[in-house]
Amino acid sequence: MNFSNKDRVAHLYHFDESGEFIHDGSMTIRAHMGLPAQSTEIALPKYNKTLERCYFVDGAWVVTSLFIGRFYWDEKAQIHCIHSYPQELPESYSLIEPPKANKGFVVQLVDGKWQQIEDHRGQLIFDCNDCTQYEEVEKVGEIKEGFTLSEPSTLFDEWIDNQWVTNQSNKYIDDFNQVDDTRRDLYNRVCDPFFAEARIKRMQGKEQEAMEVEAQALAARKRIQRENPWPSIPKT
């Protein structure tokens, strides 16, 4: 630095410890004296005082919109504050505050613009080709092709014209088989012991007692049938 051998008046631009411009003004520099710390005679460039700041870096002024204290939002609309200059920022960010997300959506930064993105995370989606197959949504965005958020009402629903339609024939067959299995199981556990006992009594010549036991078996059989009726045949 060259020092003057005479007093002189200089217009100085002052900056803080981070290098950010804080104020300017004229002052007398005494002979053989240098400039005060954190000041320069290099004039400020033009800048937008609302949206930009000037930093003195490596002997020159740098105009930036990424100044200390300014907020920015990452691609998932999370707010952050700039704490130093220069500060490394994520590859995708915006200085524009994101809009409020609509119901069932999240706001994300896409190609530099805020967009409403479908958010079905935590919901179940069902395979349109097999209503018994489903999975939970883990990522934002449209649901997988071939799946629907609409929940089937039975295990025999088929995806027809963008809605679940119950295949009544298949449902009837399954309902019938369930009733048949239940009846057979109860016959085996409840009725068969009575019939076996009746046969033994008949072999012992106790016909009257055998008939009474058979009557109990038949009564139990009717109760089982009454409590487990056949399903109604679907209308065609």
Short mmCIF file of C-alpha atoms in Angstrom, two decimals:
data_model
loop_
_atom_site.label_atom_id
_atom_site.label_comp_id
_atom_site.label_asym_id
_atom_site.label_seq_id
_atom_site.Cartn_x
_atom_site.Cartn_y
_atom_site.Cartn_z
CA MET A 1 0.00 0.00 0.00
CA ASN A 2 1.32 3.46 -0.91
CA PHE A 3 1.10 6.08 1.85
CA SER A 4 0.68 9.77 1.14
CA ASN A 5 3.13 12.22 2.69
CA LYS A 6 0.28 14.69 3.12
CA ASP A 7 -3.06 14.64 4.84
CA ARG A 8 -5.86 13.88 2.43
CA VAL A 9 -9.63 13.44 2.39
CA ALA A 10 -10.88 10.09 1.09
CA HIS A 11 -14.32 8.66 0.54
CA LEU A 12 -14.32 5.26 2.22
CA TYR A 13 -16.61 2.27 2.00
CA HIS A 14 -16.76 0.25 5.21
CA PHE A 15 -17.63 -3.42 5.62
CA ASP A 16 -18.09 -5.73 8.58
CA GLU A 17 -16.15 -8.88 9.53
CA SER A 18 -18.09 -10.92 6.99
CA GLY A 19 -17.15 -8.44 4.25
CA GLU A 20 -20.67 -6.99 3.89
CA PHE A 21 -20.89 -3.28 3.12
CA ILE A 22 -22.31 -1.31 6.04
CA HIS A 23 -21.82 2.39 5.27
CA ASP A 24 -19.64 4.94 3.47
CA GLY A 25 -18.44 8.46 4.06
CA SER A 26 -15.55 10.89 3.76
CA MET A 27 -12.78 11.15 6.32
CA THR A 28 -9.31 12.63 6.62
CA ILE A 29 -6.41 10.25 6.21
CA ARG A 30 -3.36 11.57 7.98
CA ALA A 31 0.01 11.68 6.25
CA HIS A 32 1.87 8.39 6.21
CA MET A 33 -1.23 6.58 7.52
CA GLY A 34 -3.15 3.79 5.87
CA LEU A 35 -6.90 3.26 5.66
CA PRO A 36 -8.88 2.15 8.68
CA ALA A 37 -9.46 -1.58 9.05
CA GLN A 38 -12.31 -3.05 7.04
CA SER A 39 -12.56 -0.14 4.62
CA THR A 40 -11.70 0.56 1.01
CA GLU A 41 -11.71 3.41 -1.46
CA ILE A 42 -13.03 1.13 -4.19
CA ALA A 43 -16.48 2.43 -5.07
CA LEU A 44 -19.54 0.26 -4.70
CA PRO A 45 -21.13 -1.11 -7.86
CA LYS A 46 -24.81 -0.46 -8.45
CA TYR A 47 -27.09 -2.98 -6.73
CA ASN A 48 -30.67 -3.51 -5.56
CA LYS A 49 -30.62 -2.53 -1.90
CA THR A 50 -33.74 -4.59 -1.21
CA LEU A 51 -32.77 -7.85 -2.88
CA GLU A 52 -28.97 -7.68 -3.00
CA ARG A 53 -25.95 -6.99 -0.82
CA CYS A 54 -22.31 -6.10 -1.54
CA TYR A 55 -19.39 -8.07 -0.07
CA PHE A 56 -15.73 -7.09 -0.24
CA VAL A 57 -13.92 -10.28 -1.26
CA ASP A 58 -10.27 -10.56 -2.35
CA GLY A 59 -9.94 -6.84 -2.99
CA ALA A 60 -13.14 -6.38 -4.97
CA TRP A 61 -16.85 -5.82 -4.38
CA VAL A 62 -19.17 -8.72 -5.17
CA VAL A 63 -22.89 -8.13 -5.64
CA THR A 64 -25.04 -11.07 -4.56
CA SER A 65 -28.64 -11.96 -3.79
CA LEU A 66 -27.40 -14.73 -1.47
CA PHE A 67 -26.62 -12.52 1.49
CA ILE A 68 -26.39 -13.31 5.19
CA GLY A 69 -29.77 -13.43 6.89
CA ARG A 70 -31.72 -14.15 3.73
CA PHE A 71 -34.08 -17.11 3.66
CA TYR A 72 -34.19 -19.71 0.92
CA TRP A 73 -36.19 -22.90 0.38
CA ASP A 74 -34.85 -26.27 -0.72
CA GLU A 75 -36.58 -28.44 -3.34
CA LYS A 76 -38.90 -29.92 -0.70
CA ALA A 77 -40.02 -26.46 0.45
CA GLN A 78 -38.03 -26.56 3.70
CA ILE A 79 -36.91 -23.10 4.82
CA HIS A 80 -33.26 -22.29 5.59
CA CYS A 81 -31.28 -19.17 6.44
CA ILE A 82 -27.95 -18.08 4.97
CA HIS A 83 -25.43 -17.70 7.80
CA SER A 84 -22.23 -16.83 5.97
CA TYR A 85 -20.90 -15.53 2.68
CA PRO A 86 -20.12 -17.32 0.54
CA GLN A 87 -22.22 -20.27 1.70
CA GLU A 88 -22.65 -23.51 -0.20
CA LEU A 89 -26.30 -24.02 -1.12
CA PRO A 90 -28.09 -27.12 -2.43
CA GLU A 91 -28.16 -27.67 -6.17
CA SER A 92 -31.87 -26.90 -6.27
CA TYR A 93 -33.30 -24.03 -4.21
CA SER A 94 -35.52 -20.97 -4.49
CA LEU A 95 -35.52 -17.51 -2.96
CA ILE A 96 -39.26 -17.31 -3.60
CA GLU A 97 -41.46 -18.50 -0.75
CA PRO A 98 -43.46 -21.58 -1.80
CA PRO A 99 -47.28 -21.49 -1.86
CA LYS A 100 -49.35 -23.42 0.66
CA ALA A 101 -49.86 -27.05 -0.32
CA ASN A 102 -53.38 -28.06 -1.35
CA LYS A 103 -55.07 -30.91 0.50
CA GLY A 104 -53.55 -34.21 -0.61
CA PHE A 105 -50.53 -32.48 -2.17
CA VAL A 106 -47.06 -31.29 -1.24
CA VAL A 107 -45.22 -28.37 -2.80
CA GLN A 108 -41.87 -29.14 -4.41
CA LEU A 109 -39.44 -27.29 -6.63
CA VAL A 110 -39.44 -28.67 -10.17
CA ASP A 111 -37.26 -27.07 -12.86
CA GLY A 112 -37.00 -23.91 -10.77
CA LYS A 113 -40.76 -23.53 -10.22
CA TRP A 114 -43.01 -24.49 -7.31
CA GLN A 115 -45.47 -27.22 -8.20
CA GLN A 116 -48.25 -29.06 -6.38
CA ILE A 117 -47.31 -32.76 -6.26
CA GLU A 118 -49.75 -35.53 -5.32
CA ASP A 119 -49.02 -36.96 -1.89
CA HIS A 120 -50.53 -40.37 -1.11
CA ARG A 121 -47.82 -41.54 1.28
CA GLY A 122 -49.12 -43.96 3.90
CA GLN A 123 -52.19 -44.85 1.83
CA LEU A 124 -52.89 -48.26 0.32
CA ILE A 125 -53.16 -48.79 -3.42
CA PHE A 126 -54.73 -51.87 -4.97
CA ASP A 127 -53.71 -53.86 -8.04
CA CYS A 128 -56.37 -53.45 -10.73
CA ASN A 129 -55.56 -56.94 -12.02
CA ASP A 130 -55.87 -58.62 -8.62
CA CYS A 131 -57.87 -56.92 -5.88
CA THR A 132 -56.20 -59.06 -3.21
CA GLN A 133 -52.82 -57.46 -3.94
CA TYR A 134 -51.98 -54.08 -2.44
CA GLU A 135 -49.09 -52.02 -1.15
CA GLU A 136 -48.43 -48.86 0.81
CA VAL A 137 -47.40 -45.67 -1.00
CA GLU A 138 -43.95 -44.48 0.13
CA LYS A 139 -43.15 -41.65 -2.30
CA VAL A 140 -44.90 -38.49 -3.46
CA GLY A 141 -46.24 -38.28 -6.99
CA GLU A 142 -48.81 -40.14 -9.02
CA ILE A 143 -49.54 -43.70 -7.92
CA LYS A 144 -48.15 -46.64 -9.87
CA GLU A 145 -49.75 -47.45 -13.20
CA GLY A 146 -52.20 -50.33 -12.92
CA PHE A 147 -53.08 -49.51 -9.31
CA THR A 148 -55.95 -47.57 -7.74
CA LEU A 149 -56.64 -45.84 -4.45
CA SER A 150 -60.19 -47.19 -4.56
CA GLU A 151 -60.58 -50.04 -2.09
CA PRO A 152 -62.43 -53.18 -3.26
CA SER A 153 -65.44 -54.22 -1.18
CA THR A 154 -64.85 -57.98 -1.50
CA LEU A 155 -62.11 -60.41 -2.42
CA PHE A 156 -63.95 -61.14 -5.66
CA ASP A 157 -63.98 -57.64 -7.13
CA GLU A 158 -62.81 -56.99 -10.68
CA TRP A 159 -61.69 -53.65 -12.12
CA ILE A 160 -64.21 -52.79 -14.84
CA ASP A 161 -64.75 -49.32 -16.35
CA ASN A 162 -62.61 -47.64 -13.68
CA GLN A 163 -64.48 -49.14 -10.75
CA TRP A 164 -64.59 -52.33 -8.70
CA VAL A 165 -67.38 -54.73 -9.65
CA THR A 166 -67.99 -57.84 -7.55
CA ASN A 167 -67.96 -61.13 -9.48
CA GLN A 168 -71.09 -62.54 -7.85
CA SER A 169 -70.59 -66.00 -9.35
CA ASN A 170 -67.12 -66.40 -7.85
CA LYS A 171 -68.32 -64.95 -4.56
CA TYR A 172 -71.24 -67.42 -4.44
CA ILE A 173 -68.94 -70.38 -5.09
CA ASP A 174 -66.59 -69.29 -2.31
CA ASP A 175 -69.45 -68.60 0.13
CA PHE A 176 -70.99 -71.99 -0.70
CA ASN A 177 -67.69 -73.78 -0.12
CA GLN A 178 -67.18 -72.01 3.20
CA VAL A 179 -70.65 -73.05 4.43
CA ASP A 180 -70.11 -76.59 3.17
CA ASP A 181 -66.75 -76.84 4.95
CA THR A 182 -68.25 -75.46 8.17
CA ARG A 183 -71.19 -77.87 8.06
CA ARG A 184 -68.95 -80.87 7.39
CA ASP A 185 -66.66 -79.91 10.25
CA LEU A 186 -69.56 -79.52 12.68
CA TYR A 187 -71.21 -82.76 11.48
CA ASN A 188 -67.94 -84.54 12.16
CA ARG A 189 -67.41 -83.04 15.61
CA VAL A 190 -71.04 -82.86 16.85
CA CYS A 191 -73.24 -85.34 14.97
CA ASP A 192 -70.91 -88.27 14.24
CA PRO A 193 -70.31 -89.07 17.93
CA PHE A 194 -74.09 -89.38 18.43
CA PHE A 195 -74.48 -91.69 15.43
CA ALA A 196 -71.54 -93.81 16.64
CA GLU A 197 -73.12 -94.10 20.08
CA ALA A 198 -76.48 -95.06 18.53
CA ARG A 199 -74.84 -97.87 16.53
CA ILE A 200 -73.24 -99.28 19.65
CA LYS A 201 -76.52 -99.23 21.56
CA ARG A 202 -78.29 -100.92 18.66
CA MET A 203 -75.62 -103.61 18.61
CA GLN A 204 -76.30 -104.06 22.32
CA GLY A 205 -79.99 -104.53 21.59
CA LYS A 206 -80.94 -101.19 23.11
CA GLU A 207 -83.08 -100.01 20.20
CA GLN A 208 -85.06 -97.40 22.13
CA GLU A 209 -81.92 -95.77 23.50
CA ALA A 210 -80.35 -95.92 20.05
CA MET A 211 -83.32 -94.08 18.56
CA GLU A 212 -83.14 -91.41 21.26
CA VAL A 213 -79.45 -90.81 20.57
CA GLU A 214 -80.13 -90.67 16.80
CA ALA A 215 -82.83 -88.09 17.48
CA GLN A 216 -80.24 -85.94 19.27
CA ALA A 217 -77.90 -86.31 16.30
CA LEU A 218 -80.62 -85.28 13.83
CA ALA A 219 -81.61 -82.32 16.01
CA ALA A 220 -77.99 -81.19 16.16
CA ARG A 221 -77.74 -81.57 12.38
CA LYS A 222 -80.80 -79.36 11.83
CA ARG A 223 -79.41 -76.73 14.21
CA ILE A 224 -76.10 -76.72 12.33
CA GLN A 225 -77.93 -76.26 9.02
CA ARG A 226 -80.10 -73.50 10.48
CA GLU A 227 -77.12 -71.61 11.87
CA ASN A 228 -75.13 -72.07 8.66
CA PRO A 229 -77.57 -71.50 5.77
CA TRP A 230 -76.59 -71.80 2.13
CA PRO A 231 -75.84 -68.49 0.41
CA SER A 232 -78.43 -67.03 -1.93
CA ILE A 233 -77.94 -67.88 -5.58
CA PRO A 234 -76.96 -64.68 -7.42
CA LYS A 235 -79.41 -63.26 -9.91
CA THR A 236 -78.38 -63.55 -13.54
#
